[in-house]
PDB file of C-alpha atoms in Angstrom:
ATOM      1  CA  MET A   1       7.063  43.252 -63.193  1.00  0.00           C
ATOM      2  CA  PRO A   2       9.052  41.945 -60.146  1.00  0.00           C
ATOM      3  CA  ALA A   3       8.107  42.865 -56.694  1.00  0.00           C
ATOM      4  CA  ILE A   4      10.668  43.790 -53.933  1.00  0.00           C
ATOM      5  CA  GLY A   5       9.690  44.051 -50.332  1.00  0.00           C
ATOM      6  CA  LEU A   6      11.866  44.983 -47.252  1.00  0.00           C
ATOM      7  CA  HIS A   7      10.401  43.201 -44.340  1.00  0.00           C
ATOM      8  CA  ILE A   8      10.798  45.204 -40.993  1.00  0.00           C
ATOM      9  CA  THR A   9      10.647  42.911 -38.119  1.00  0.00           C
ATOM     10  CA  ARG A  10       7.236  42.373 -36.503  1.00  0.00           C
ATOM     11  CA  THR A  11       4.841  43.889 -39.100  1.00  0.00           C
ATOM     12  CA  ALA A  12       3.229  40.705 -40.172  1.00  0.00           C
ATOM     13  CA  GLY A  13       5.464  40.242 -43.428  1.00  0.00           C
ATOM     14  CA  THR A  14       5.504  36.310 -42.766  1.00  0.00           C
ATOM     15  CA  SER A  15       1.704  36.399 -43.508  1.00  0.00           C
ATOM     16  CA  LEU A  16       2.443  38.060 -46.928  1.00  0.00           C
ATOM     17  CA  HIS A  17       5.201  35.950 -48.289  1.00  0.00           C
ATOM     18  CA  THR A  18       3.659  32.945 -47.166  1.00  0.00           C
ATOM     19  CA  ALA A  19       0.373  33.705 -49.008  1.00  0.00           C
ATOM     20  CA  PHE A  20       2.318  34.441 -52.253  1.00  0.00           C
ATOM     21  CA  GLY A  21       4.382  31.062 -52.074  1.00  0.00           C
ATOM     22  CA  SER A  22       1.054  29.158 -53.109  1.00  0.00           C
ATOM     23  CA  LYS A  23       0.738  31.604 -56.320  1.00  0.00           C
ATOM     24  CA  LEU A  24       4.187  31.370 -57.528  1.00  0.00           C
ATOM     25  CA  GLU A  25       6.306  28.507 -58.672  1.00  0.00           C
ATOM     26  CA  ARG A  26       9.642  27.312 -57.437  1.00  0.00           C
ATOM     27  CA  GLY A  27      12.258  29.589 -58.446  1.00  0.00           C
ATOM     28  CA  GLN A  28      10.098  32.641 -58.652  1.00  0.00           C
ATOM     29  CA  MET A  29      10.110  33.594 -55.023  1.00  0.00           C
ATOM     30  CA  TYR A  30      13.097  34.335 -52.681  1.00  0.00           C
ATOM     31  CA  VAL A  31      12.750  35.244 -48.873  1.00  0.00           C
ATOM     32  CA  CYS A  32      16.080  36.415 -47.707  1.00  0.00           C
ATOM     33  CA  SER A  33      15.498  36.814 -44.010  1.00  0.00           C
ATOM     34  CA  SER A  34      17.135  33.614 -42.717  1.00  0.00           C
ATOM     35  CA  ALA A  35      19.808  31.132 -43.915  1.00  0.00           C
ATOM     36  CA  ILE A  36      18.795  28.616 -41.130  1.00  0.00           C
ATOM     37  CA  GLN A  37      14.966  28.814 -42.153  1.00  0.00           C
ATOM     38  CA  ARG A  38      16.144  28.226 -45.861  1.00  0.00           C
ATOM     39  CA  LEU A  39      17.954  24.922 -44.772  1.00  0.00           C
ATOM     40  CA  ARG A  40      14.810  23.841 -42.811  1.00  0.00           C
ATOM     41  CA  ASP A  41      12.578  24.381 -45.792  1.00  0.00           C
ATOM     42  CA  ASN A  42      14.948  22.601 -48.113  1.00  0.00           C
ATOM     43  CA  GLU A  43      15.669  25.883 -50.196  1.00  0.00           C
ATOM     44  CA  PHE A  44      18.848  26.924 -51.676  1.00  0.00           C
ATOM     45  CA  ILE A  45      20.649  29.478 -49.370  1.00  0.00           C
ATOM     46  CA  VAL A  46      22.169  32.124 -51.707  1.00  0.00           C
ATOM     47  CA  PRO A  47      20.815  32.325 -55.462  1.00  0.00           C
ATOM     48  CA  GLY A  48      23.135  32.372 -58.461  1.00  0.00           C
ATOM     49  CA  PRO A  49      23.031  35.578 -60.685  1.00  0.00           C
ATOM     50  CA  LEU A  50      21.016  33.566 -63.282  1.00  0.00           C
ATOM     51  CA  ALA A  51      18.528  32.515 -60.313  1.00  0.00           C
ATOM     52  CA  VAL A  52      18.068  36.151 -59.501  1.00  0.00           C
ATOM     53  CA  ASP A  53      17.163  37.004 -63.060  1.00  0.00           C
ATOM     54  CA  ARG A  54      14.052  34.438 -62.953  1.00  0.00           C
ATOM     55  CA  LEU A  55      12.869  35.728 -59.484  1.00  0.00           C
ATOM     56  CA  LEU A  56       9.508  37.491 -59.492  1.00  0.00           C
ATOM     57  CA  PHE A  57       9.152  38.106 -55.663  1.00  0.00           C
ATOM     58  CA  ILE A  58      12.015  38.914 -53.385  1.00  0.00           C
ATOM     59  CA  PHE A  59      11.225  39.670 -49.918  1.00  0.00           C
ATOM     60  CA  GLY A  60      12.956  39.681 -46.648  1.00  0.00           C
ATOM     61  CA  HIS A  61      15.308  41.541 -43.762  1.00  0.00           C
ATOM     62  CA  TYR A  62      18.126  41.497 -46.033  1.00  0.00           C
ATOM     63  CA  VAL A  63      16.799  43.222 -49.257  1.00  0.00           C
ATOM     64  CA  HIS A  64      19.689  45.639 -49.827  1.00  0.00           C
ATOM     65  CA  GLU A  65      20.013  48.828 -52.224  1.00  0.00           C
ATOM     66  CA  HIS A  66      22.288  47.103 -54.501  1.00  0.00           C
ATOM     67  CA  LEU A  67      19.560  44.717 -55.300  1.00  0.00           C
ATOM     68  CA  VAL A  68      16.793  47.496 -55.952  1.00  0.00           C
ATOM     69  CA  ALA A  69      19.409  49.660 -58.012  1.00  0.00           C
ATOM     70  CA  ALA A  70      19.601  46.660 -60.448  1.00  0.00           C
ATOM     71  CA  TYR A  71      16.192  47.295 -61.589  1.00  0.00           C
ATOM     72  CA  PRO A  72      15.268  50.565 -63.797  1.00  0.00           C
ATOM     73  CA  ARG A  73      12.607  52.858 -62.086  1.00  0.00           C
ATOM     74  CA  ARG A  74       9.052  52.064 -62.764  1.00  0.00           C
ATOM     75  CA  ARG A  75      10.417  48.677 -63.633  1.00  0.00           C
ATOM     76  CA  VAL A  76      10.144  47.068 -60.230  1.00  0.00           C
ATOM     77  CA  PHE A  77       7.359  47.212 -57.564  1.00  0.00           C
ATOM     78  CA  LEU A  78       9.132  48.364 -54.251  1.00  0.00           C
ATOM     79  CA  PHE A  79       7.019  47.955 -50.983  1.00  0.00           C
ATOM     80  CA  THR A  80       7.379  47.584 -47.162  1.00  0.00           C
ATOM     81  CA  VAL A  81       4.987  47.449 -44.451  1.00  0.00           C
ATOM     82  CA  LEU A  82       5.683  49.800 -41.031  1.00  0.00           C
ATOM     83  CA  ARG A  83       3.877  49.463 -37.854  1.00  0.00           C
ATOM     84  CA  ASP A  84       3.382  51.864 -34.547  1.00  0.00           C
ATOM     85  CA  PRO A  85       7.053  51.987 -33.248  1.00  0.00           C
ATOM     86  CA  ILE A  86       5.996  51.069 -29.808  1.00  0.00           C
ATOM     87  CA  ASP A  87       3.377  48.637 -30.443  1.00  0.00           C
ATOM     88  CA  ARG A  88       6.098  47.093 -32.916  1.00  0.00           C
ATOM     89  CA  SER A  89       8.778  46.949 -30.007  1.00  0.00           C
ATOM     90  CA  LEU A  90       6.232  45.536 -27.669  1.00  0.00           C
ATOM     91  CA  SER A  91       5.488  42.601 -30.298  1.00  0.00           C
ATOM     92  CA  ASN A  92       9.030  41.957 -30.647  1.00  0.00           C
ATOM     93  CA  LEU A  93       9.452  41.779 -26.696  1.00  0.00           C
ATOM     94  CA  ARG A  94       6.900  39.167 -26.508  1.00  0.00           C
ATOM     95  CA  HIS A  95       8.235  37.163 -29.466  1.00  0.00           C
ATOM     96  CA  ILE A  96      11.677  37.268 -27.750  1.00  0.00           C
ATOM     97  CA  ASN A  97       9.988  36.089 -24.528  1.00  0.00           C
ATOM     98  CA  LYS A  98       8.270  33.255 -26.453  1.00  0.00           C
ATOM     99  CA  LEU A  99      11.690  32.108 -27.840  1.00  0.00           C
ATOM    100  CA  ARG A 100      13.018  32.256 -24.409  1.00  0.00           C
ATOM    101  CA  ALA A 101      10.151  30.077 -22.962  1.00  0.00           C
ATOM    102  CA  ASP A 102      10.824  27.326 -25.546  1.00  0.00           C
ATOM    103  CA  ILE A 103      14.380  26.806 -24.295  1.00  0.00           C
ATOM    104  CA  HIS A 104      13.553  27.392 -20.623  1.00  0.00           C
ATOM    105  CA  GLU A 105      14.920  30.804 -20.059  1.00  0.00           C
ATOM    106  CA  GLN A 106      13.554  33.696 -17.885  1.00  0.00           C
ATOM    107  CA  PRO A 107      11.716  36.252 -19.929  1.00  0.00           C
ATOM    108  CA  MET A 108      13.292  39.536 -20.622  1.00  0.00           C
ATOM    109  CA  GLU A 109      11.894  42.494 -18.508  1.00  0.00           C
ATOM    110  CA  LEU A 110      10.658  45.702 -20.494  1.00  0.00           C
ATOM    111  CA  ALA A 111      13.389  47.692 -18.667  1.00  0.00           C
ATOM    112  CA  GLU A 112      16.095  45.516 -20.037  1.00  0.00           C
ATOM    113  CA  TYR A 113      14.566  45.444 -23.503  1.00  0.00           C
ATOM    114  CA  ALA A 114      13.950  49.159 -23.489  1.00  0.00           C
ATOM    115  CA  ALA A 115      17.581  49.627 -22.792  1.00  0.00           C
ATOM    116  CA  THR A 116      18.853  47.825 -25.625  1.00  0.00           C
ATOM    117  CA  GLN A 117      16.737  49.031 -28.333  1.00  0.00           C
ATOM    118  CA  SER A 118      17.050  52.096 -30.361  1.00  0.00           C
ATOM    119  CA  ASN A 119      14.971  53.437 -33.454  1.00  0.00           C
ATOM    120  CA  THR A 120      14.651  49.944 -34.921  1.00  0.00           C
ATOM    121  CA  ILE A 121      12.503  51.056 -37.964  1.00  0.00           C
ATOM    122  CA  CYS A 122      14.968  53.727 -39.059  1.00  0.00           C
ATOM    123  CA  GLU A 123      17.921  51.516 -38.508  1.00  0.00           C
ATOM    124  CA  GLU A 124      16.542  48.764 -40.373  1.00  0.00           C
ATOM    125  CA  LEU A 125      15.700  51.169 -43.521  1.00  0.00           C
ATOM    126  CA  LEU A 126      19.203  52.393 -43.512  1.00  0.00           C
ATOM    127  CA  ARG A 127      20.728  49.048 -43.073  1.00  0.00           C
ATOM    128  CA  ALA A 128      19.062  48.123 -46.331  1.00  0.00           C
ATOM    129  CA  PHE A 129      19.716  51.701 -47.943  1.00  0.00           C
ATOM    130  CA  PRO A 130      23.073  52.628 -46.398  1.00  0.00           C
ATOM    131  CA  SER A 131      23.949  55.501 -49.050  1.00  0.00           C
ATOM    132  CA  PHE A 132      21.050  57.646 -47.437  1.00  0.00           C
ATOM    133  CA  ARG A 133      22.697  57.585 -43.905  1.00  0.00           C
ATOM    134  CA  ASP A 134      23.701  61.285 -43.164  1.00  0.00           C
ATOM    135  CA  ASP A 135      24.801  61.925 -39.578  1.00  0.00           C
ATOM    136  CA  SER A 136      24.224  65.683 -40.153  1.00  0.00           C
ATOM    137  CA  ARG A 137      20.374  64.945 -40.587  1.00  0.00           C
ATOM    138  CA  PRO A 138      17.908  63.511 -38.043  1.00  0.00           C
ATOM    139  CA  LEU A 139      17.567  59.892 -38.588  1.00  0.00           C
ATOM    140  CA  HIS A 140      13.885  60.105 -39.531  1.00  0.00           C
ATOM    141  CA  ARG A 141      14.757  62.639 -42.378  1.00  0.00           C
ATOM    142  CA  CYS A 142      17.076  60.095 -43.828  1.00  0.00           C
ATOM    143  CA  ALA A 143      14.359  57.203 -43.544  1.00  0.00           C
ATOM    144  CA  LEU A 144      11.872  59.440 -45.321  1.00  0.00           C
ATOM    145  CA  ASP A 145      14.111  59.988 -48.203  1.00  0.00           C
ATOM    146  CA  ILE A 146      14.588  56.179 -48.452  1.00  0.00           C
ATOM    147  CA  LEU A 147      10.607  55.801 -48.494  1.00  0.00           C
ATOM    148  CA  ASP A 148      10.333  58.131 -51.218  1.00  0.00           C
ATOM    149  CA  LEU A 149      11.543  55.210 -53.470  1.00  0.00           C
ATOM    150  CA  PHE A 150       8.802  52.982 -52.428  1.00  0.00           C
ATOM    151  CA  ASP A 151       5.524  52.448 -54.272  1.00  0.00           C
ATOM    152  CA  PHE A 152       3.700  51.054 -51.222  1.00  0.00           C
ATOM    153  CA  VAL A 153       4.154  51.825 -47.739  1.00  0.00           C
ATOM    154  CA  GLY A 154       1.613  50.056 -45.783  1.00  0.00           C
ATOM    155  CA  LEU A 155       0.321  49.060 -42.163  1.00  0.00           C
ATOM    156  CA  PRO A 156      -0.258  45.485 -41.379  1.00  0.00           C
ATOM    157  CA  HIS A 157      -4.178  46.050 -41.684  1.00  0.00           C
ATOM    158  CA  THR A 158      -3.453  47.236 -45.220  1.00  0.00           C
ATOM    159  CA  LEU A 159      -2.076  43.559 -46.429  1.00  0.00           C
ATOM    160  CA  PRO A 160      -4.876  42.559 -48.382  1.00  0.00           C
ATOM    161  CA  GLN A 161      -4.748  45.924 -50.424  1.00  0.00           C
ATOM    162  CA  LEU A 162      -1.000  45.367 -50.879  1.00  0.00           C
ATOM    163  CA  ALA A 163      -1.521  41.982 -51.814  1.00  0.00           C
ATOM    164  CA  GLU A 164      -3.823  42.987 -54.523  1.00  0.00           C
ATOM    165  CA  HIS A 165      -1.264  45.315 -55.834  1.00  0.00           C
ATOM    166  CA  ILE A 166       1.576  42.708 -55.769  1.00  0.00           C
ATOM    167  CA  ALA A 167      -0.787  40.242 -57.562  1.00  0.00           C
ATOM    168  CA  GLN A 168      -1.473  42.667 -60.243  1.00  0.00           C
ATOM    169  CA  LYS A 169       2.139  43.394 -61.104  1.00  0.00           C
ATOM    170  CA  LEU A 170       3.187  39.622 -60.893  1.00  0.00           C
ATOM    171  CA  GLU A 171       0.058  38.828 -63.133  1.00  0.00           C
ATOM    172  CA  VAL A 172      -1.304  36.147 -60.716  1.00  0.00           C
ATOM    173  CA  ALA A 173      -4.477  35.955 -58.239  1.00  0.00           C
ATOM    174  CA  ALA A 174      -4.508  37.834 -55.219  1.00  0.00           C
ATOM    175  CA  PRO A 175      -4.067  35.552 -52.137  1.00  0.00           C
ATOM    176  CA  GLU A 176      -6.405  35.658 -49.195  1.00  0.00           C
ATOM    177  CA  ILE A 177      -4.475  37.139 -46.182  1.00  0.00           C
ATOM    178  CA  GLY A 178      -6.087  36.965 -42.834  1.00  0.00           C
ATOM    179  CA  VAL A 179      -5.373  40.289 -40.877  1.00  0.00           C
ATOM    180  CA  GLU A 180      -5.427  39.953 -37.107  1.00  0.00           C
ATOM    181  CA  ASN A 181      -6.086  42.809 -34.961  1.00  0.00           C
ATOM    182  CA  ALA A 182      -2.319  43.248 -33.868  1.00  0.00           C
ATOM    183  CA  THR A 183      -2.871  46.413 -31.897  1.00  0.00           C
ATOM    184  CA  GLN A 184      -5.169  44.741 -29.413  1.00  0.00           C
ATOM    185  CA  ARG A 185      -3.397  41.390 -29.458  1.00  0.00           C
ATOM    186  CA  ASN A 186      -0.409  43.242 -28.518  1.00  0.00           C
ATOM    187  CA  ALA A 187      -1.813  45.894 -26.047  1.00  0.00           C
ATOM    188  CA  PRO A 188       1.150  46.758 -23.783  1.00  0.00           C
ATOM    189  CA  ALA A 189       1.118  46.089 -20.095  1.00  0.00           C
ATOM    190  CA  GLN A 190       1.796  49.717 -19.060  1.00  0.00           C
ATOM    191  CA  GLY A 191       2.681  48.933 -15.541  1.00  0.00           C
ATOM    192  CA  ASP A 192       6.448  49.967 -15.761  1.00  0.00           C
ATOM    193  CA  THR A 193       5.907  53.558 -16.497  1.00  0.00           C
ATOM    194  CA  ALA A 194       9.830  54.230 -16.382  1.00  0.00           C
ATOM    195  CA  ALA A 195      10.709  51.671 -18.902  1.00  0.00           C
ATOM    196  CA  MET A 196       7.923  52.928 -21.233  1.00  0.00           C
ATOM    197  CA  THR A 197       9.313  56.202 -21.074  1.00  0.00           C
ATOM    198  CA  ILE A 198      12.692  55.045 -21.938  1.00  0.00           C
ATOM    199  CA  LEU A 199      11.369  52.944 -24.899  1.00  0.00           C
ATOM    200  CA  ARG A 200       9.663  56.010 -26.146  1.00  0.00           C
ATOM    201  CA  GLU A 201      12.834  58.202 -25.827  1.00  0.00           C
ATOM    202  CA  LYS A 202      14.906  55.602 -27.461  1.00  0.00           C
ATOM    203  CA  HIS A 203      12.510  55.338 -30.645  1.00  0.00           C
ATOM    204  CA  SER A 204      11.908  59.070 -30.869  1.00  0.00           C
ATOM    205  CA  GLU A 205      13.158  59.070 -34.587  1.00  0.00           C
ATOM    206  CA  ASP A 206      10.978  56.057 -35.213  1.00  0.00           C
ATOM    207  CA  ILE A 207       7.839  57.979 -33.943  1.00  0.00           C
ATOM    208  CA  ALA A 208       8.860  61.283 -35.697  1.00  0.00           C
ATOM    209  CA  LEU A 209       9.067  59.176 -38.971  1.00  0.00           C
ATOM    210  CA  PHE A 210       5.690  57.465 -38.477  1.00  0.00           C
ATOM    211  CA  ASP A 211       3.983  60.778 -37.509  1.00  0.00           C
ATOM    212  CA  ALA A 212       5.586  62.375 -40.777  1.00  0.00           C
ATOM    213  CA  LEU A 213       4.247  59.535 -42.910  1.00  0.00           C
ATOM    214  CA  ARG A 214       0.608  59.921 -41.282  1.00  0.00           C
ATOM    215  CA  ARG A 215       0.665  63.634 -42.141  1.00  0.00           C
ATOM    216  CA  ARG A 216       1.596  63.170 -45.851  1.00  0.00           C
ATOM    217  CA  PRO A 217      -1.362  62.629 -48.279  1.00  0.00           C
ATOM    218  CA  ASP A 218       0.373  59.658 -49.828  1.00  0.00           C
ATOM    219  CA  GLY A 219       2.586  58.598 -46.856  1.00  0.00           C
ATOM    220  CA  LEU A 220       1.091  55.290 -46.170  1.00  0.00           C
ATOM    221  CA  GLY A 221      -0.762  53.055 -48.774  1.00  0.00           C
ATOM    222  CA  ARG A 222      -0.342  53.159 -52.560  1.00  0.00           C
ATOM    223  CA  ARG A 223       1.875  55.818 -53.899  1.00  0.00           C
ATOM    224  CA  PRO A 224       1.421  56.230 -57.757  1.00  0.00           C
ATOM    225  CA  ASN A 225       3.038  59.448 -57.859  1.00  0.00           C
ATOM    226  CA  LYS A 226       6.443  58.674 -56.202  1.00  0.00           C
ATOM    227  CA  SER A 227       9.281  61.027 -56.945  1.00  0.00           C
ATOM    228  CA  ASP A 228      11.563  60.342 -60.188  1.00  0.00           C
ATOM    229  CA  ASP A 229      13.846  62.870 -58.681  1.00  0.00           C
ATOM    230  CA  ALA A 230      14.452  60.651 -55.624  1.00  0.00           C
ATOM    231  CA  TRP A 231      15.154  57.549 -58.109  1.00  0.00           C
ATOM    232  CA  ASP A 232      17.631  59.583 -60.126  1.00  0.00           C
ATOM    233  CA  ARG A 233      19.632  60.319 -57.168  1.00  0.00           C
ATOM    234  CA  PHE A 234      19.311  57.004 -55.772  1.00  0.00           C
ATOM    235  CA  ALA A 235      20.464  55.644 -59.056  1.00  0.00           C
ATOM    236  CA  ALA A 236      23.444  58.060 -59.132  1.00  0.00           C
ATOM    237  CA  ALA A 237      24.817  56.830 -55.856  1.00  0.00           C
ATOM    238  CA  ASN A 238      24.779  53.420 -57.047  1.00  0.00           C
ATOM    239  CA  PRO A 239      26.596  53.335 -60.151  1.00  0.00           C
ATOM    240  CA  GLY A 240      27.666  50.141 -62.113  1.00  0.00           C
ATOM    241  CA  THR A 241      26.287  47.428 -64.533  1.00  0.00           C
ATOM    242  CA  ARG A 242      23.329  45.447 -63.473  1.00  0.00           C
ATOM    243  CA  GLU A 243      25.645  42.311 -63.031  1.00  0.00           C
ATOM    244  CA  GLU A 244      27.738  44.108 -60.631  1.00  0.00           C
ATOM    245  CA  LYS A 245      24.845  45.373 -58.417  1.00  0.00           C
ATOM    246  CA  ILE A 246      23.484  41.780 -58.287  1.00  0.00           C
ATOM    247  CA  HIS A 247      26.788  40.464 -57.389  1.00  0.00           C
ATOM    248  CA  SER A 248      27.042  42.986 -54.519  1.00  0.00           C
ATOM    249  CA  TRP A 249      23.633  42.343 -53.185  1.00  0.00           C
ATOM    250  CA  LEU A 250      24.729  38.499 -53.225  1.00  0.00           C
ATOM    251  CA  GLN A 251      27.819  39.270 -51.367  1.00  0.00           C
ATOM    252  CA  HIS A 252      25.860  41.299 -48.531  1.00  0.00           C
ATOM    253  CA  LEU A 253      23.369  38.444 -48.363  1.00  0.00           C
ATOM    254  CA  ARG A 254      26.210  36.170 -47.805  1.00  0.00           C
ATOM    255  CA  HIS A 255      27.712  38.270 -45.124  1.00  0.00           C
ATOM    256  CA  TYR A 256      24.556  38.363 -43.021  1.00  0.00           C
ATOM    257  CA  TYR A 257      24.015  34.551 -43.491  1.00  0.00           C
ATOM    258  CA  VAL A 258      27.438  33.972 -42.406  1.00  0.00           C
ATOM    259  CA  SER A 259      26.596  35.981 -39.096  1.00  0.00           C
ATOM    260  CA  GLU A 260      23.453  34.239 -38.579  1.00  0.00           C
ATOM    261  CA  VAL A 261      25.032  30.927 -39.112  1.00  0.00           C
ATOM    262  CA  LYS A 262      27.698  31.524 -36.676  1.00  0.00           C
ATOM    263  CA  GLU A 263      25.286  32.709 -33.932  1.00  0.00           C
ATOM    264  CA  PHE A 264      23.239  29.567 -34.711  1.00  0.00           C
ATOM    265  CA  MET A 265      26.060  27.103 -34.272  1.00  0.00           C
ATOM    266  CA  LYS A 266      26.336  28.257 -30.588  1.00  0.00           C
ATOM    267  CA  VAL A 267      22.743  26.634 -30.062  1.00  0.00           C
ATOM    268  CA  GLU A 268      23.035  22.922 -29.413  1.00  0.00           C
ATOM    269  CA  GLU A 269      20.474  21.792 -32.082  1.00  0.00           C
ATOM    270  CA  ALA A 270      22.376  23.141 -34.682  1.00  0.00           C
ATOM    271  CA  THR A 271      24.766  20.159 -35.329  1.00  0.00           C
ATOM    272  CA  GLN A 272      21.748  18.049 -35.833  1.00  0.00           C
ATOM    273  CA  LEU A 273      20.034  20.124 -38.053  1.00  0.00           C
ATOM    274  CA  LEU A 274      22.859  20.504 -40.204  1.00  0.00           C
ATOM    275  CA  GLU A 275      23.530  16.863 -40.110  1.00  0.00           C
ATOM    276  CA  GLU A 276      20.082  16.002 -41.194  1.00  0.00           C
ATOM    277  CA  VAL A 277      20.375  18.426 -44.086  1.00  0.00           C
ATOM    278  CA  ARG A 278      23.599  16.924 -45.107  1.00  0.00           C
ATOM    279  CA  GLN A 279      22.204  13.260 -45.179  1.00  0.00           C
ATOM    280  CA  GLN A 280      18.956  14.477 -47.158  1.00  0.00           C
ATOM    281  CA  HIS A 281      20.073  17.111 -49.550  1.00  0.00           C
ATOM    282  CA  ASP A 282      23.706  16.651 -50.850  1.00  0.00           C
ATOM    283  CA  GLN A 283      23.682  19.893 -52.529  1.00  0.00           C
ATOM    284  CA  PHE A 284      23.442  21.892 -49.511  1.00  0.00           C
ATOM    285  CA  THR A 285      26.634  20.539 -48.371  1.00  0.00           C
ATOM    286  CA  ALA A 286      28.654  22.715 -51.035  1.00  0.00           C
ATOM    287  CA  ALA A 287      26.259  25.378 -50.677  1.00  0.00           C
ATOM    288  CA  TYR A 288      26.851  25.539 -46.992  1.00  0.00           C
ATOM    289  CA  ARG A 289      30.342  25.269 -47.232  1.00  0.00           C
ATOM    290  CA  ALA A 290      30.570  27.889 -49.727  1.00  0.00           C
ATOM    291  CA  LEU A 291      28.461  30.092 -47.477  1.00  0.00           C
ATOM    292  CA  LEU A 292      30.962  29.877 -44.649  1.00  0.00           C
ATOM    293  CA  ASP A 293      34.148  30.301 -47.106  1.00  0.00           C
ATOM    294  CA  PRO A 294      35.948  33.508 -45.702  1.00  0.00           C
ATOM    295  CA  ASN A 295      37.107  34.152 -49.146  1.00  0.00           C
ATOM    296  CA  ALA A 296      33.540  34.644 -50.512  1.00  0.00           C
ATOM    297  CA  THR A 297      32.632  37.483 -47.649  1.00  0.00           C
TER     298      THR A 297
END
């Protein structure tokens, strides 16, 4: 049974897909989070429809409901990992400032970051499952409906249990995953009380989502009794053949990647990276040009 995972940013997802990379053969796993990273790793950028049929493990920020809808219910293991919203936000700020330090830029202050972020977890869920967005309902209620489709909704410290479930579905040996104490490692410096207040206000729906999941008996962890009714409603909102749904996901993927590459091209090192790719891997020249073809987006 294939496994599909939506990677919410800063939830230890990289540890998960890295661990399974050693258990699966080339062509059985696809990580859809970054076109640039795929170029760096000498991997194909956008898979063809036939390649999708061979995939056993699909994971990344750009999982989309059209991909999920291409599989019948109970024939795919759908999972994600969440994290305390404030802890996740502060981890993301530290990550941003690490990248800034690498290019000798000044760090972003907490107040600036808090002003630019809003309900990231809910928004990432709704980016992946846009048919669930309903402006007449609270954002966290829409997100809860999305999570009703999932077989496992975990936390970073539950990655070993999640890995066991995925391995069972894929019929491979479960990889070992080291779990760091992310809460302590990313403990916030609470000096800027006003900024922390703004951060909490702007993530109020994420906080409501997290609280609601914690109150549910099966809200976090393995969810063997997920609702078939939720899946039926989801399938009705995504009609079409499997081929049409796969094609639609690949178009969404191409759109996300084009946006990423255009941003990356503003960085000085992009030209050098792409030149190296072209010299060493001729097949990527055609793939890259196809990616930027406006008629394909």
